Short mmCIF file of C-alpha atoms in Angstrom, two decimals:
data_model
loop_
_atom_site.label_atom_id
_atom_site.label_comp_id
_atom_site.label_asym_id
_atom_site.label_seq_id
_atom_site.Cartn_x
_atom_site.Cartn_y
_atom_site.Cartn_z
CA UNK A 75 -50.85 -20.71 -41.14
CA UNK A 76 -49.72 -20.88 -44.75
CA UNK A 77 -51.48 -22.69 -47.59
CA UNK A 78 -48.31 -22.82 -49.68
CA UNK A 79 -47.76 -25.14 -52.69
CA UNK A 80 -45.18 -27.03 -50.64
CA UNK A 81 -47.58 -27.60 -47.76
CA UNK A 82 -50.46 -28.71 -49.96
CA UNK A 83 -48.90 -29.87 -53.24
CA UNK A 84 -51.49 -32.35 -54.35
CA UNK A 85 -54.93 -30.72 -54.42
CA UNK A 86 -54.74 -29.66 -58.09
CA UNK A 87 -53.43 -33.12 -59.03
CA UNK A 88 -56.29 -34.71 -57.10
CA UNK A 89 -58.96 -32.66 -58.85
CA UNK A 90 -57.49 -33.42 -62.25
CA UNK A 91 -57.10 -37.12 -61.60
CA UNK A 92 -60.56 -37.62 -60.17
CA UNK A 93 -62.22 -35.49 -62.84
CA UNK A 94 -60.50 -37.47 -65.56
CA UNK A 95 -61.80 -40.73 -64.13
CA UNK A 96 -65.42 -39.63 -63.53
CA UNK A 97 -67.84 -42.20 -64.90
CA UNK A 98 -71.12 -41.59 -66.68
CA UNK A 99 -72.64 -44.94 -65.72
CA UNK A 100 -76.33 -44.47 -64.94
CA UNK A 101 -77.62 -45.66 -61.56
CA UNK A 102 -80.97 -45.28 -59.79
CA UNK A 103 -81.33 -41.97 -57.98
CA UNK A 104 -83.60 -43.42 -55.30
CA UNK A 105 -82.34 -45.96 -52.78
CA UNK A 106 -84.44 -48.10 -50.48
CA UNK A 107 -82.31 -48.97 -47.50
CA UNK A 108 -83.76 -51.47 -45.03
CA UNK A 109 -85.55 -49.57 -42.28
CA UNK A 110 -84.78 -49.72 -38.57
CA UNK A 111 -86.80 -48.54 -35.60
CA UNK A 112 -84.61 -45.43 -35.45
CA UNK A 113 -84.42 -44.72 -39.15
CA UNK A 114 -86.99 -45.53 -41.79
CA UNK A 115 -87.03 -44.69 -45.46
CA UNK A 116 -90.08 -42.60 -46.33
CA UNK A 117 -91.20 -39.91 -48.70
CA UNK A 118 -90.15 -36.45 -47.55
CA UNK A 119 -92.65 -33.97 -46.26
CA UNK A 120 -92.41 -30.22 -45.73
CA UNK A 121 -95.74 -30.15 -43.89
CA UNK A 122 -96.94 -31.54 -40.59
CA UNK A 123 -94.98 -32.40 -37.46
CA UNK A 124 -92.00 -34.69 -37.06
CA UNK A 125 -88.37 -34.95 -38.10
CA UNK A 126 -86.96 -36.28 -41.35
CA UNK A 127 -83.66 -36.31 -43.20
CA UNK A 128 -83.16 -36.23 -46.97
CA UNK A 129 -79.78 -36.74 -48.62
CA UNK A 130 -79.88 -34.40 -51.60
CA UNK A 131 -76.39 -35.29 -52.84
CA UNK A 132 -73.74 -37.72 -51.59
CA UNK A 133 -70.63 -37.16 -53.69
CA UNK A 134 -67.35 -36.22 -52.02
CA UNK A 135 -65.03 -33.74 -53.71
CA UNK A 136 -65.42 -30.95 -56.27
CA UNK A 137 -65.13 -32.95 -59.54
CA UNK A 138 -68.70 -33.39 -60.86
CA UNK A 139 -70.05 -36.88 -61.47
CA UNK A 140 -72.96 -38.01 -63.63
CA UNK A 141 -73.99 -40.56 -61.01
CA UNK A 142 -74.00 -38.50 -57.79
CA UNK A 143 -74.87 -34.91 -57.00
CA UNK A 144 -72.75 -32.70 -54.76
CA UNK A 145 -72.89 -33.01 -50.99
CA UNK A 146 -76.07 -31.55 -49.51
CA UNK A 147 -78.71 -32.68 -47.02
CA UNK A 148 -82.07 -31.42 -45.81
CA UNK A 149 -83.57 -31.69 -42.34
CA UNK A 150 -87.32 -31.11 -42.06
CA UNK A 151 -88.65 -30.23 -38.60
CA UNK A 152 -92.37 -29.62 -38.17
CA UNK A 153 -92.69 -28.54 -41.79
CA UNK A 154 -89.64 -26.25 -41.81
CA UNK A 155 -86.68 -27.26 -43.95
CA UNK A 156 -83.01 -26.67 -43.11
CA UNK A 157 -80.34 -27.38 -45.73
CA UNK A 158 -76.87 -28.46 -44.64
CA UNK A 159 -74.25 -27.65 -47.30
CA UNK A 160 -75.09 -26.71 -50.86
CA UNK A 161 -73.06 -28.84 -53.25
CA UNK A 162 -73.54 -29.05 -57.01
CA UNK A 163 -77.19 -29.46 -57.91
CA UNK A 164 -78.53 -28.78 -54.41
CA UNK A 165 -81.40 -26.60 -55.67
CA UNK A 166 -82.44 -29.13 -58.30
CA UNK A 167 -82.24 -32.02 -55.83
CA UNK A 168 -84.17 -30.03 -53.24
CA UNK A 169 -87.09 -29.77 -55.62
CA UNK A 170 -86.73 -33.32 -56.92
CA UNK A 171 -86.97 -34.49 -53.32
CA UNK A 172 -90.43 -32.96 -53.11
CA UNK A 173 -89.39 -30.15 -50.76
CA UNK A 174 -91.04 -26.78 -51.21
CA UNK A 175 -89.07 -23.59 -51.49
CA UNK A 176 -91.43 -21.71 -49.13
CA UNK A 177 -90.63 -24.31 -46.43
CA UNK A 178 -86.93 -23.40 -46.46
CA UNK A 179 -86.09 -21.80 -43.12
CA UNK A 180 -82.31 -21.97 -42.99
CA UNK A 181 -79.01 -22.98 -44.57
CA UNK A 182 -75.98 -24.25 -42.65
CA UNK A 183 -72.52 -24.46 -44.23
CA UNK A 184 -69.95 -26.74 -42.61
CA UNK A 185 -67.01 -25.10 -44.40
CA UNK A 186 -66.23 -23.06 -47.49
CA UNK A 187 -64.80 -25.63 -49.89
CA UNK A 188 -66.33 -25.43 -53.38
CA UNK A 189 -68.11 -28.78 -53.19
CA UNK A 190 -70.07 -27.54 -50.14
CA UNK A 191 -71.02 -24.03 -51.30
CA UNK A 192 -71.23 -23.96 -55.10
CA UNK A 193 -75.06 -23.92 -55.10
CA UNK A 194 -75.44 -21.76 -51.98
CA UNK A 195 -76.19 -18.42 -53.62
CA UNK A 196 -78.34 -20.17 -56.22
CA UNK A 197 -81.07 -20.54 -53.59
CA UNK A 198 -81.68 -16.78 -53.09
CA UNK A 199 -80.75 -15.89 -56.68
CA UNK A 200 -83.41 -18.16 -58.14
CA UNK A 201 -85.97 -17.48 -55.42
CA UNK A 202 -85.57 -13.73 -55.99
CA UNK A 203 -87.07 -14.12 -59.43
CA UNK A 204 -89.99 -16.21 -58.17
CA UNK A 205 -93.16 -15.37 -56.33
CA UNK A 206 -95.92 -17.01 -54.35
CA UNK A 207 -95.51 -20.75 -53.86
CA UNK A 208 -92.27 -20.78 -55.88
CA UNK A 209 -90.20 -18.49 -53.68
CA UNK A 210 -89.36 -17.77 -50.06
CA UNK A 211 -92.20 -16.58 -47.86
CA UNK A 212 -89.79 -14.63 -45.66
CA UNK A 213 -86.01 -14.15 -45.31
CA UNK A 214 -84.15 -17.28 -44.29
CA UNK A 215 -81.25 -17.57 -41.86
CA UNK A 216 -77.83 -18.65 -43.08
CA UNK A 217 -75.07 -19.86 -40.75
CA UNK A 218 -71.55 -20.58 -41.93
CA UNK A 219 -67.89 -20.22 -41.01
CA UNK A 220 -66.53 -16.79 -40.21
CA UNK A 221 -63.28 -15.40 -41.66
CA UNK A 222 -60.31 -17.75 -41.69
CA UNK A 223 -57.76 -15.17 -40.60
CA UNK A 224 -55.74 -15.90 -43.76
CA UNK A 225 -54.93 -13.89 -46.86
CA UNK A 226 -56.13 -14.86 -50.32
CA UNK A 227 -53.62 -16.27 -52.80
CA UNK A 228 -56.12 -16.01 -55.67
CA UNK A 229 -55.04 -13.73 -58.52
CA UNK A 230 -57.38 -10.77 -58.73
CA UNK A 231 -58.85 -11.35 -55.27
CA UNK A 232 -56.28 -10.03 -52.81
CA UNK A 233 -56.86 -9.41 -49.14
CA UNK A 234 -58.25 -11.36 -46.20
CA UNK A 235 -60.40 -14.38 -46.97
CA UNK A 236 -64.08 -13.58 -46.36
CA UNK A 237 -66.31 -15.62 -44.10
CA UNK A 238 -69.89 -16.49 -44.94
CA UNK A 239 -71.16 -12.93 -44.44
CA UNK A 240 -68.45 -11.46 -46.67
CA UNK A 241 -68.80 -14.21 -49.26
CA UNK A 242 -72.55 -13.59 -49.50
CA UNK A 243 -72.04 -9.85 -49.92
CA UNK A 244 -69.48 -10.40 -52.68
CA UNK A 245 -71.75 -12.92 -54.43
CA UNK A 246 -74.49 -10.29 -54.37
CA UNK A 247 -72.15 -7.86 -56.09
CA UNK A 248 -71.00 -10.42 -58.66
CA UNK A 249 -74.55 -11.34 -59.63
CA UNK A 250 -76.12 -7.89 -59.28
CA UNK A 251 -77.06 -7.62 -62.96
CA UNK A 252 -79.78 -10.27 -62.95
CA UNK A 253 -81.87 -8.99 -60.00
CA UNK A 254 -81.37 -5.41 -61.15
CA UNK A 255 -82.86 -6.28 -64.53
CA UNK A 256 -85.72 -8.19 -62.90
CA UNK A 257 -86.48 -5.37 -60.48
CA UNK A 258 -86.41 -2.83 -63.32
CA UNK A 259 -89.30 -4.82 -64.81
CA UNK A 260 -91.00 -5.15 -61.39
CA UNK A 261 -90.72 -8.95 -61.53
CA UNK A 262 -88.14 -9.78 -58.86
CA UNK A 263 -86.48 -8.83 -55.59
CA UNK A 264 -82.99 -8.35 -54.21
CA UNK A 265 -81.54 -11.81 -53.33
CA UNK A 266 -79.68 -10.26 -50.41
CA UNK A 267 -82.99 -9.22 -48.87
CA UNK A 268 -83.97 -12.90 -48.68
CA UNK A 269 -81.08 -13.80 -46.36
CA UNK A 270 -80.12 -13.15 -42.77
CA UNK A 271 -76.49 -14.25 -42.80
CA UNK A 272 -74.48 -15.09 -39.68
CA UNK A 273 -70.78 -15.86 -39.34
CA UNK A 274 -70.32 -18.80 -36.97
CA UNK A 275 -67.25 -17.92 -34.94
CA UNK A 276 -65.20 -20.44 -32.96
CA UNK A 277 -65.09 -20.00 -29.18
CA UNK A 278 -62.91 -17.17 -27.91
CA UNK A 279 -59.25 -18.03 -27.82
CA UNK A 280 -59.33 -20.55 -30.69
CA UNK A 281 -56.69 -19.67 -33.26
CA UNK A 282 -56.38 -20.59 -36.92
CA UNK A 283 -53.24 -22.56 -36.07
CA UNK A 284 -55.54 -25.08 -34.38
CA UNK A 285 -57.27 -25.92 -37.66
CA UNK A 286 -55.58 -29.26 -38.21
CA UNK A 287 -56.21 -30.56 -34.72
CA UNK A 288 -59.46 -28.80 -33.70
CA UNK A 289 -58.85 -28.57 -29.96
CA UNK A 290 -61.15 -30.62 -27.73
CA UNK A 291 -64.20 -28.55 -26.95
CA UNK A 292 -67.76 -28.65 -25.73
CA UNK A 293 -70.47 -28.05 -28.32
CA UNK A 294 -71.68 -24.46 -28.50
CA UNK A 295 -75.11 -23.22 -29.58
CA UNK A 296 -75.39 -21.74 -33.06
CA UNK A 297 -79.13 -21.06 -33.16
CA UNK A 298 -82.31 -22.05 -31.37
CA UNK A 299 -86.03 -21.63 -32.02
CA UNK A 300 -89.29 -23.33 -31.04
CA UNK A 301 -88.54 -26.33 -33.29
CA UNK A 302 -84.88 -27.07 -32.79
CA UNK A 303 -81.52 -26.26 -31.31
CA UNK A 304 -78.42 -26.35 -33.49
CA UNK A 305 -75.01 -26.86 -31.88
CA UNK A 306 -71.54 -27.04 -33.40
CA UNK A 307 -67.96 -28.06 -32.76
CA UNK A 308 -64.79 -27.41 -34.69
CA UNK A 309 -63.44 -30.30 -36.75
CA UNK A 310 -59.99 -30.73 -38.37
CA UNK A 311 -60.02 -30.58 -42.16
CA UNK A 312 -56.57 -29.79 -43.53
CA UNK A 313 -55.97 -26.10 -44.19
CA UNK A 314 -59.65 -25.23 -43.78
CA UNK A 315 -60.55 -23.04 -40.80
CA UNK A 316 -63.08 -22.83 -39.38
CA UNK A 317 -64.72 -26.16 -40.30
CA UNK A 318 -67.72 -27.33 -38.31
CA UNK A 319 -69.87 -30.32 -37.47
CA UNK A 320 -73.49 -29.53 -36.59
CA UNK A 321 -76.08 -31.18 -34.35
CA UNK A 322 -79.86 -30.68 -34.73
CA UNK A 323 -81.82 -31.45 -31.56
CA UNK A 324 -85.63 -31.54 -31.72
CA UNK A 325 -88.53 -32.93 -29.70
CA UNK A 326 -88.70 -35.74 -32.27
CA UNK A 327 -85.04 -36.79 -32.32
CA UNK A 328 -81.53 -35.65 -33.17
CA UNK A 329 -79.38 -35.59 -36.32
CA UNK A 330 -75.64 -34.84 -36.45
CA UNK A 331 -73.58 -33.90 -39.52
CA UNK A 332 -69.83 -34.49 -39.29
CA UNK A 333 -68.89 -32.23 -42.17
CA UNK A 334 -65.48 -33.00 -43.68
CA UNK A 335 -63.16 -34.18 -40.93
CA UNK A 336 -60.52 -36.57 -39.77
CA UNK A 337 -61.55 -38.72 -36.79
CA UNK A 338 -61.82 -36.37 -33.81
CA UNK A 339 -63.18 -36.59 -30.27
CA UNK A 340 -65.17 -33.45 -31.03
CA UNK A 341 -67.53 -35.36 -33.35
CA UNK A 342 -67.91 -38.11 -30.76
CA UNK A 343 -68.80 -35.49 -28.13
CA UNK A 344 -71.25 -33.71 -30.43
CA UNK A 345 -72.91 -36.96 -31.54
CA UNK A 346 -73.27 -38.46 -28.06
CA UNK A 347 -76.54 -40.42 -28.00
CA UNK A 348 -77.69 -39.04 -31.37
CA UNK A 349 -80.45 -40.81 -33.24
CA UNK A 350 -78.68 -40.35 -36.58
CA UNK A 351 -75.05 -39.47 -37.32
CA UNK A 352 -74.47 -38.44 -40.95
CA UNK A 353 -70.75 -38.93 -41.49
CA UNK A 354 -68.38 -38.58 -44.41
CA UNK A 355 -66.68 -41.75 -45.70
CA UNK A 356 -63.47 -42.27 -47.66
CA UNK A 357 -62.13 -45.56 -49.05
CA UNK A 358 -58.36 -45.35 -49.66
CA UNK A 359 -58.27 -48.46 -51.85
CA UNK A 360 -60.91 -46.89 -54.06
CA UNK A 361 -58.69 -43.86 -54.56
CA UNK A 362 -55.81 -46.19 -55.37
CA UNK A 363 -58.06 -47.78 -57.98
CA UNK A 364 -58.25 -44.41 -59.69
CA UNK A 365 -54.49 -44.54 -60.14
CA UNK A 366 -53.66 -41.98 -57.46
CA UNK A 367 -50.22 -42.35 -55.85
CA UNK A 368 -50.03 -43.40 -52.21
CA UNK A 369 -48.54 -40.07 -51.14
CA UNK A 370 -51.58 -38.29 -52.54
CA UNK A 371 -53.96 -40.77 -50.92
CA UNK A 372 -52.23 -40.23 -47.58
CA UNK A 373 -52.61 -36.48 -48.02
CA UNK A 374 -56.35 -36.81 -48.72
CA UNK A 375 -56.79 -39.17 -45.79
CA UNK A 376 -55.19 -36.57 -43.51
CA UNK A 377 -58.30 -34.42 -44.00
CA UNK A 378 -61.01 -37.08 -44.11
CA UNK A 379 -62.22 -40.25 -42.37
CA UNK A 380 -61.50 -43.78 -43.56
CA UNK A 381 -64.73 -45.77 -43.78
CA UNK A 382 -63.03 -48.42 -41.64
CA UNK A 383 -63.11 -45.97 -38.71
CA UNK A 384 -66.82 -45.20 -38.84
CA UNK A 385 -67.92 -48.11 -36.67
CA UNK A 386 -65.61 -46.94 -33.91
CA UNK A 387 -66.88 -43.35 -34.19
CA UNK A 388 -70.50 -44.49 -33.99
CA UNK A 389 -69.80 -46.84 -31.09
CA UNK A 390 -67.91 -44.23 -29.06
CA UNK A 391 -70.70 -41.71 -29.65
CA UNK A 392 -73.41 -44.30 -28.90
CA UNK A 393 -75.21 -43.02 -31.99
CA UNK A 394 -78.23 -45.11 -32.87
CA UNK A 395 -77.73 -45.02 -36.65
CA UNK A 396 -74.82 -43.94 -38.84
CA UNK A 397 -75.44 -42.84 -42.43
CA UNK A 398 -72.37 -42.66 -44.68
CA UNK A 399 -72.26 -39.82 -47.21
CA UNK A 400 -69.75 -37.52 -48.96
CA UNK A 401 -68.49 -40.77 -50.49
CA UNK A 402 -64.96 -40.64 -51.83
CA UNK A 403 -64.48 -41.83 -54.46
CA UNK A 404 -68.08 -41.38 -55.49
CA UNK A 405 -67.83 -43.30 -58.76
CA UNK A 406 -69.64 -46.65 -58.60
CA UNK A 407 -67.07 -47.92 -61.07
CA UNK A 408 -64.37 -47.32 -58.45
CA UNK A 409 -66.31 -48.47 -55.36
CA UNK A 410 -69.64 -50.20 -55.86
CA UNK A 411 -72.54 -49.78 -53.46
CA UNK A 412 -72.10 -53.44 -52.53
CA UNK A 413 -68.50 -52.75 -51.55
CA UNK A 414 -69.47 -49.67 -49.53
CA UNK A 415 -72.05 -51.71 -47.61
CA UNK A 416 -69.55 -54.45 -46.93
CA UNK A 417 -67.01 -51.92 -45.68
CA UNK A 418 -69.59 -50.36 -43.37
CA UNK A 419 -70.59 -53.77 -42.06
CA UNK A 420 -66.96 -54.72 -41.45
CA UNK A 421 -66.36 -51.43 -39.67
CA UNK A 422 -69.35 -52.00 -37.37
CA UNK A 423 -68.27 -55.57 -36.61
CA UNK A 424 -64.67 -54.59 -35.87
CA UNK A 425 -65.86 -51.90 -33.44
CA UNK A 426 -68.55 -54.12 -31.90
CA UNK A 427 -71.08 -51.46 -32.86
CA UNK A 428 -74.64 -52.69 -32.54
CA UNK A 429 -76.41 -49.82 -34.28
CA UNK A 430 -77.33 -49.43 -37.93
CA UNK A 431 -74.76 -48.55 -40.60
CA UNK A 432 -76.49 -47.28 -43.73
CA UNK A 433 -75.07 -46.25 -47.09
CA UNK A 434 -76.36 -42.91 -48.26
CA UNK A 435 -77.45 -42.33 -51.83
CA UNK A 436 -78.94 -39.33 -53.59
CA UNK A 437 -82.59 -38.62 -52.71
CA UNK A 438 -82.80 -41.15 -49.90
CA UNK A 439 -85.28 -40.08 -47.22
CA UNK A 440 -85.32 -41.05 -43.56
CA UNK A 441 -87.97 -40.50 -40.91
CA UNK A 442 -86.11 -39.95 -37.65
CA UNK A 443 -87.58 -40.99 -34.31
CA UNK A 444 -86.19 -40.30 -30.89
CA UNK A 445 -84.57 -43.20 -29.13
CA UNK A 446 -87.22 -45.11 -27.21
CA UNK A 447 -90.10 -43.61 -29.19
CA UNK A 448 -92.96 -45.92 -30.16
CA UNK A 449 -92.67 -46.92 -33.85
#
């Protein structure tokens, strides 16, 4: 599969156009969505039992915004924290959310686009220079896509594209000076020693040529411990391969993350009966409002999910609550929160979906309860 300029002509134009239109309008960082029996807004906790979800950042796309942080979420299960994607500012938002670094037990990457990984290595890099209550208590597990089976077209970085294991190793080499200096002064550790990194490989027989369609598949187990089981499916996201959606199943409830994807039966299968489905949302008219041409909007839509489709996805999955995140465009000047909520409501009505449709915002916290649990 080739990622040639002819096949994907618009990504650079998109980044430039969106970056140029980014707004610096200040908005509250905390949102108080109306609670439901399945999903209630609470303060986060990295101690005690139970299941909670915190949206660390909700912006879609690499261009940085003043009003939203990059895409990242945190799931807390019985006091252990698992981060899903590490967009811009994930470390800062993690701490602002009241989550402790010693509680971090794992990181899951849906795919290797910049807006999902830019703060990934910042977690071990910064923790390596800390100690006690400020750092990791033990190495954490990292799970992310394996090699794409493609060659790099980046000047100065020839060869096969690395997966998560290779990317982490190369990041360790690139940033070796800092921990070396710290360790020479006996004040730090090797960031690489704080990570157990795993390439998540698609099921045998799945080829990179399937990236755009993500063949129908049953969820497969990525990891499992006493607190949770994490499953995954492939999702279609343009030239990206592999790209995953993840499901977290616990004794307290279940949370599913779509990752970046076009509508696919794989997400419906993965999210079947979930208590919360965290799904990306794109509003084409909002992109048009940024002055982007229709051909470019169509190209972007080919790798993402129109907010108008979310009600149908939630209904088909019989998910109890859907939370919209990775909002594109993320600028409130392009699409206001009021408009997003109306679009979500319209989508639910059109699909005859009776569950909750909630708009995600940075640092929103949800306590998740299993379907049928006593409030």
